[in-house]
Coordinates of C-alpha atoms in Angstrom, one line a residue:
Chain A
X2 CA -160.8 1.3 10.0
X3 CA -158.8 -1.4 8.2
X4 CA -161.0 -3.3 5.7
X5 CA -162.7 -6.4 7.3
X6 CA -162.9 -9.3 4.8
X7 CA -165.8 -11.8 5.0
X8 CA -166.9 -15.0 3.3
X9 CA -170.5 -16.0 3.3
X10 CA -171.1 -19.7 2.6
X11 CA -174.6 -20.9 1.7
X12 CA -175.1 -24.6 2.3
X13 CA -176.0 -27.0 5.1
X14 CA -174.0 -25.6 8.0
X15 CA -173.4 -22.4 9.9
X16 CA -174.9 -20.3 12.7
X17 CA -177.7 -18.8 10.6
X18 CA -180.8 -20.7 9.5
X19 CA -182.3 -19.6 6.2
X20 CA -185.9 -18.5 6.6
X21 CA -186.5 -17.3 3.1
X22 CA -184.6 -16.7 -0.2
X23 CA -186.2 -14.4 -2.7
X24 CA -184.8 -13.4 -6.1
X25 CA -185.8 -9.8 -6.6
X26 CA -184.2 -9.3 -10.0
X27 CA -181.8 -11.2 -12.2
X28 CA -180.3 -14.7 -11.6
X29 CA -181.2 -16.6 -8.4
X30 CA -178.7 -18.2 -6.0
X31 CA -179.0 -21.9 -5.2
X32 CA -181.6 -22.5 -2.3
X33 CA -179.8 -23.4 0.9
X34 CA -180.7 -24.3 4.5
X35 CA -178.0 -22.5 6.4
X36 CA -175.4 -19.7 6.1
X37 CA -171.9 -19.8 7.5
X38 CA -170.3 -16.4 8.0
X39 CA -166.5 -16.3 8.2
X40 CA -164.9 -13.0 9.1
X41 CA -161.3 -12.2 8.5
X42 CA -160.3 -13.7 5.2
X43 CA -161.2 -13.5 1.5
X44 CA -159.7 -17.0 0.9
X45 CA -161.5 -19.0 3.6
X46 CA -162.0 -22.6 2.3
X47 CA -165.6 -23.5 1.4
X48 CA -167.1 -25.9 3.9
X49 CA -168.5 -29.3 2.9
X50 CA -172.0 -28.9 1.3
X51 CA -171.4 -25.3 0.2
X52 CA -173.6 -24.3 -2.7
X53 CA -172.6 -20.7 -3.0
X54 CA -169.8 -18.5 -1.7
X55 CA -170.0 -14.7 -1.6
X56 CA -167.0 -12.6 -0.5
X57 CA -166.5 -9.0 0.3
X58 CA -164.6 -6.4 2.2
X59 CA -165.7 -3.3 4.2
X60 CA -164.3 0.0 3.1
X61 CA -164.4 3.7 3.6
X62 CA -167.6 5.7 3.2
X63 CA -168.3 6.4 -0.5
X64 CA -171.2 8.9 -0.5
X65 CA -171.6 10.1 3.1
X66 CA -170.7 13.8 3.5
X67 CA -169.0 15.4 6.5
X68 CA -172.2 17.0 7.8
X69 CA -174.0 13.6 7.7
X70 CA -171.2 11.5 9.2
X71 CA -171.5 12.5 12.9
X72 CA -175.3 11.9 13.0
X73 CA -174.9 8.4 11.5
X74 CA -172.0 7.4 13.8
X75 CA -174.0 8.6 16.9
X76 CA -176.8 6.1 16.3
X77 CA -175.0 3.2 14.5
X78 CA -175.2 0.1 16.6
X79 CA -172.6 -2.7 16.6
X80 CA -173.3 -6.1 15.0
X81 CA -173.8 -9.1 17.3
X82 CA -176.3 -7.6 19.8
X83 CA -178.0 -10.4 21.9
X84 CA -181.4 -9.3 20.8
X85 CA -180.7 -9.2 17.1
X86 CA -181.5 -12.8 16.3
X87 CA -182.8 -11.9 12.8
X88 CA -180.5 -11.1 9.9
X89 CA -180.7 -10.4 6.2
X90 CA -178.0 -10.9 3.5
X91 CA -178.8 -8.9 0.4
X92 CA -176.3 -9.1 -2.4
X93 CA -176.8 -6.7 -5.3
X94 CA -175.2 -5.8 -8.6
X95 CA -175.7 -2.5 -10.3
X96 CA -175.7 -1.9 -14.0
X97 CA -172.8 -0.6 -16.2
X98 CA -174.8 2.6 -16.6
X99 CA -174.5 3.2 -12.8
X100 CA -170.8 2.7 -12.8
X101 CA -170.3 5.0 -15.7
X102 CA -171.8 7.9 -13.8
X103 CA -169.5 10.5 -12.3
X104 CA -169.2 10.7 -8.5
X105 CA -171.6 13.7 -8.2
X106 CA -174.2 12.1 -10.5
X107 CA -174.2 8.9 -8.3
X108 CA -174.5 10.9 -5.1
X109 CA -177.4 13.0 -6.5
X110 CA -179.3 9.8 -7.4
X111 CA -178.4 7.9 -4.2
X112 CA -179.1 10.6 -1.6
X113 CA -180.6 13.8 -3.0
X114 CA -183.2 11.9 -5.1
X115 CA -183.4 8.4 -3.5
X116 CA -182.7 9.4 0.1
X117 CA -180.7 6.2 0.6
X118 CA -178.6 7.6 3.5
X119 CA -181.4 9.4 5.3
X120 CA -183.8 6.5 4.9
X121 CA -181.4 4.1 6.6
X122 CA -180.8 6.7 9.3
X123 CA -184.5 6.5 10.2
X124 CA -184.1 2.8 11.1
X125 CA -181.1 3.2 13.3
X126 CA -180.3 1.9 15.9
X127 CA -183.0 -0.8 15.3
X128 CA -181.4 -2.2 12.2
X129 CA -177.6 -2.7 12.3
X130 CA -176.0 -2.7 8.9
X131 CA -172.6 -3.5 7.4
X132 CA -171.8 -3.0 3.7
X133 CA -169.2 -5.2 2.0
X134 CA -167.8 -4.2 -1.4
X135 CA -167.0 -7.0 -3.9
X136 CA -167.1 -5.4 -7.4
X137 CA -163.3 -5.2 -7.5
X138 CA -162.8 -8.7 -6.1
X139 CA -164.2 -10.2 -9.4
X140 CA -167.3 -11.4 -7.6
X141 CA -170.8 -11.9 -9.2
X142 CA -172.2 -9.0 -7.1
X143 CA -171.0 -5.5 -6.5
X144 CA -172.1 -5.3 -2.8
X145 CA -173.3 -7.6 -0.1
X146 CA -175.2 -5.9 2.7
X147 CA -175.6 -7.6 6.0
X148 CA -178.4 -6.5 8.4
X149 CA -179.3 -7.5 12.0
X150 CA -182.4 -6.7 14.0
X151 CA -184.7 -8.1 16.7
X152 CA -187.7 -10.2 15.6
X153 CA -190.1 -7.3 16.6
X154 CA -188.4 -5.1 14.1
X155 CA -189.0 -7.4 11.1
X156 CA -191.9 -5.3 9.7
X157 CA -189.9 -2.1 10.0
X158 CA -187.0 -3.7 8.2
X159 CA -189.3 -4.8 5.4
X160 CA -190.5 -1.2 5.1
X161 CA -186.9 0.0 4.7
X162 CA -186.1 -2.5 2.0
X163 CA -189.3 -1.8 0.1
X164 CA -188.7 2.0 0.2
X165 CA -185.2 1.5 -1.2
X166 CA -186.5 -0.8 -3.9
X167 CA -189.0 1.9 -5.0
X168 CA -186.3 4.5 -5.3
X169 CA -184.6 5.9 -8.5
X170 CA -181.3 4.3 -7.3
X171 CA -182.8 0.8 -7.6
X172 CA -183.5 1.3 -11.3
X173 CA -179.8 0.7 -11.6
X174 CA -179.9 -2.7 -9.7
X175 CA -179.8 -5.5 -12.2
X176 CA -179.3 -8.4 -9.8
X177 CA -180.6 -8.7 -6.2
X178 CA -181.3 -11.7 -3.9
X179 CA -182.9 -11.2 -0.5
X180 CA -181.9 -13.9 2.1
X181 CA -183.6 -13.8 5.5
X182 CA -182.0 -15.6 8.4
X183 CA -182.5 -16.4 12.1
X184 CA -180.0 -17.8 14.6
Chain B
X7 CA -166.3 -0.9 -17.8
X8 CA -166.0 -4.2 -15.9
X9 CA -163.1 -4.1 -13.5
X10 CA -159.8 -5.3 -15.0
X11 CA -157.7 -7.3 -12.6
X12 CA -153.9 -7.3 -12.7
X13 CA -150.9 -8.9 -11.0
X14 CA -147.5 -7.3 -11.0
X15 CA -144.7 -9.7 -10.3
X16 CA -141.2 -8.2 -9.4
X17 CA -138.4 -10.7 -10.0
X18 CA -136.1 -11.9 -12.8
X19 CA -138.6 -12.2 -15.7
X20 CA -141.1 -10.1 -17.6
X21 CA -141.3 -7.6 -20.4
X22 CA -140.3 -4.6 -18.4
X23 CA -136.7 -4.0 -17.2
X24 CA -136.4 -2.1 -13.9
X25 CA -134.3 1.1 -14.4
X26 CA -134.7 2.4 -10.8
X27 CA -136.6 1.6 -7.6
X28 CA -136.9 4.4 -5.0
X29 CA -138.6 4.2 -1.7
X30 CA -140.3 7.6 -1.2
X31 CA -141.8 6.9 2.2
X32 CA -142.3 3.8 4.4
X33 CA -141.1 0.3 3.9
X34 CA -139.2 -0.6 0.7
X35 CA -140.0 -3.4 -1.7
X36 CA -137.2 -6.0 -2.6
X37 CA -135.0 -4.8 -5.4
X38 CA -135.7 -6.7 -8.6
X39 CA -134.4 -6.7 -12.2
X40 CA -137.6 -7.2 -14.1
X41 CA -141.4 -6.8 -13.8
X42 CA -144.0 -9.2 -15.2
X43 CA -147.4 -7.7 -15.7
X44 CA -150.3 -10.2 -15.9
X45 CA -153.7 -8.8 -16.8
X46 CA -157.0 -10.6 -16.2
X47 CA -156.6 -12.4 -12.9
X48 CA -156.2 -11.6 -9.2
X49 CA -155.0 -15.1 -8.6
X50 CA -152.2 -15.6 -11.3
X51 CA -149.5 -17.8 -9.9
X52 CA -146.2 -16.2 -9.1
X53 CA -143.5 -16.9 -11.6
X54 CA -140.2 -18.5 -10.5
X55 CA -137.8 -16.0 -9.0
X56 CA -140.7 -13.6 -7.9
X57 CA -139.7 -11.4 -5.0
X58 CA -142.8 -9.3 -4.7
X59 CA -146.4 -9.5 -6.0
X60 CA -148.8 -6.6 -6.1
X61 CA -152.4 -7.1 -7.2
X62 CA -155.2 -4.6 -8.0
X63 CA -158.3 -4.0 -10.0
X64 CA -159.5 -1.0 -12.0
X65 CA -162.8 0.5 -10.9
X66 CA -165.2 3.4 -11.4
X67 CA -164.1 7.0 -11.0
X68 CA -164.1 8.0 -7.3
X69 CA -163.6 11.8 -7.4
X70 CA -164.1 13.0 -10.9
X71 CA -167.2 15.1 -11.3
X72 CA -169.5 15.1 -14.3
X73 CA -168.2 18.4 -15.7
X74 CA -164.6 17.1 -15.5
X75 CA -165.3 13.7 -17.0
X76 CA -165.7 14.6 -20.7
X77 CA -162.5 16.7 -20.8
X78 CA -160.5 13.9 -19.3
X79 CA -162.0 11.2 -21.6
X80 CA -161.3 13.3 -24.7
X81 CA -157.5 13.3 -24.1
X82 CA -156.9 10.0 -22.3
X83 CA -154.7 7.8 -24.4
X84 CA -154.7 4.0 -24.4
X85 CA -152.0 1.9 -22.8
X86 CA -149.6 0.0 -25.0
X87 CA -148.7 2.7 -27.5
X88 CA -145.7 1.8 -29.6
X89 CA -143.8 5.0 -28.6
X90 CA -144.5 4.5 -24.9
X91 CA -141.5 2.4 -24.0
X92 CA -141.1 3.9 -20.6
X93 CA -143.3 3.0 -17.7
X94 CA -143.6 3.6 -13.9
X95 CA -145.3 1.5 -11.3
X96 CA -146.1 3.5 -8.2
X97 CA -147.8 1.7 -5.3
X98 CA -149.0 3.9 -2.5
X99 CA -150.8 3.5 0.8
X100 CA -152.7 6.3 2.5
X101 CA -153.1 6.8 6.3
X102 CA -156.0 5.8 8.4
X103 CA -156.7 9.6 8.8
X104 CA -157.4 9.8 5.0
X105 CA -159.8 6.9 5.0
X106 CA -161.7 8.3 8.0
X107 CA -162.5 11.5 6.0
X108 CA -165.9 11.9 4.5
X109 CA -166.3 11.9 0.6
X110 CA -166.5 15.7 0.4
X111 CA -163.5 16.2 2.6
X112 CA -161.4 13.8 0.5
X113 CA -162.5 15.5 -2.7
X114 CA -161.6 19.0 -1.4
X115 CA -158.1 17.9 -0.5
X116 CA -157.6 15.8 -3.6
X117 CA -158.8 18.3 -6.2
X118 CA -159.8 21.7 -4.8
X119 CA -156.6 22.0 -2.8
X120 CA -154.1 19.5 -4.3
X121 CA -155.3 19.8 -8.0
X122 CA -154.7 16.1 -8.5
X123 CA -157.2 15.7 -11.3
X124 CA -156.2 18.9 -13.2
X125 CA -152.5 18.3 -12.7
X126 CA -152.8 14.9 -14.4
X127 CA -154.9 16.5 -17.2
X128 CA -152.0 18.8 -18.0
X129 CA -149.9 15.7 -18.9
X130 CA -152.4 14.0 -21.1
X131 CA -152.1 12.5 -23.7
X132 CA -148.3 12.3 -23.2
X133 CA -148.6 10.2 -20.0
X134 CA -151.0 7.3 -20.1
X135 CA -152.2 6.2 -16.7
X136 CA -154.2 3.4 -15.2
X137 CA -155.2 3.3 -11.5
X138 CA -155.7 -0.1 -9.8
X139 CA -157.4 -0.3 -6.4
X140 CA -156.1 -2.8 -3.9
X141 CA -157.1 -1.6 -0.4
X142 CA -160.1 -4.0 -0.2
X143 CA -158.1 -6.9 -1.6
X144 CA -156.1 -7.1 1.6
X145 CA -153.0 -5.9 -0.2
X146 CA -150.1 -4.0 1.5
X147 CA -150.9 -0.9 -0.6
X148 CA -154.2 1.0 -1.3
X149 CA -153.5 1.8 -4.9
X150 CA -151.1 0.9 -7.7
X151 CA -150.8 3.4 -10.5
X152 CA -149.3 2.4 -13.8
X153 CA -147.9 5.1 -16.1
X154 CA -146.6 4.8 -19.7
X155 CA -144.8 7.5 -21.8
X156 CA -142.2 8.0 -24.5
X157 CA -138.5 8.5 -23.4
X158 CA -138.6 12.2 -24.4
X159 CA -141.4 12.8 -21.9
X160 CA -139.4 11.4 -18.9
X161 CA -138.7 14.9 -17.5
X162 CA -142.3 16.0 -17.8
X163 CA -143.4 12.8 -16.1
X164 CA -141.0 13.6 -13.2
X165 CA -142.4 17.1 -13.0
X166 CA -145.9 15.6 -12.5
X167 CA -144.8 13.2 -9.9
X168 CA -142.9 15.9 -7.9
X169 CA -145.9 18.2 -8.1
X170 CA -148.2 15.6 -6.6
X171 CA -145.7 14.7 -3.9
X172 CA -145.6 18.4 -2.9
X173 CA -149.4 18.5 -2.5
X174 CA -151.5 18.5 0.6
X175 CA -153.0 15.1 -0.5
X176 CA -149.6 13.5 -0.2
X177 CA -149.4 14.3 3.5
X178 CA -151.7 11.4 3.8
X179 CA -149.4 9.0 1.9
X180 CA -147.6 6.8 4.4
X181 CA -146.0 4.3 2.0
X182 CA -144.8 4.9 -1.6
X183 CA -142.3 3.1 -3.8
X184 CA -141.4 4.5 -7.3
X185 CA -140.4 1.9 -9.8
X186 CA -139.2 3.1 -13.3
X187 CA -139.2 0.6 -16.2
X188 CA -138.3 0.3 -19.8
X189 CA -139.3 -2.3 -22.4

């Protein structure tokens, strides 16, 4: 349960080959060929040829309620499954208006109206997911989400991402880049 | 509303003179004579003679609900008032059991049963308060809270701190150091 720190380095080296980089909203990131993922430190040194670095840290659940927690945990797969050769790195930043909302107002938008938690649940265990927080690290994004799935689940993963982007919650997203990867 | 980063350096220099350092639970911090508070960076360099460094970042409200927010904002004073020559720096770390709770379980303990938010409200505007988050920065504490008040409110401030320590929420605190300061 201790926070896990990670650094994502976009450049010319790393296990993951970049298949596509799409700027959904806001400023783009530099186009790169590979992604190097280094777990365990917020201060890992940038490798040669690095064109962007994103850092984050896992944390406790912010919106999941007690009655939802068990159901999620029961079907949540680990990262690193042999079959999960596709990944996505999706950094987002939300607006000041989002962060000024109270906890109950954010929960209502996120789950009661946008179904963020239950939407994701529908794609478990096919799509493994890990959320990294970075707003309080002084990073350019608030979150980086890392997804892993098998090639045959790529269309279903797209479906999930499109559903989230169509939600009320996403009206508060002011920067988003969608990076698809294969290893 | 952007997060404000801060570094607290305990040592032999800085605006704030240490009046008392008490370890409430868990490991102590090195005894120091002065505290240097540097706002604006998580990576400020440690001054000469520094014996401990604590870093944190402000963030959005985690537990305050919409109906509580206006009342709090109306009476929340700024930091740096001329009359507020006393301060306290109280870093705490909560247990794994706390962080494994769901959002609604933490809220019930923090406010419905421990009255953390309403207790604090009773001491506004006398006691100014700013919460810094550090759990996801890889720091030894989860939070650092900074308080400022006038000398004549010292007893009332103690009353607030004692009430919180007697609450159910504080059963989840596994490390706490209480540092009292004057400028």
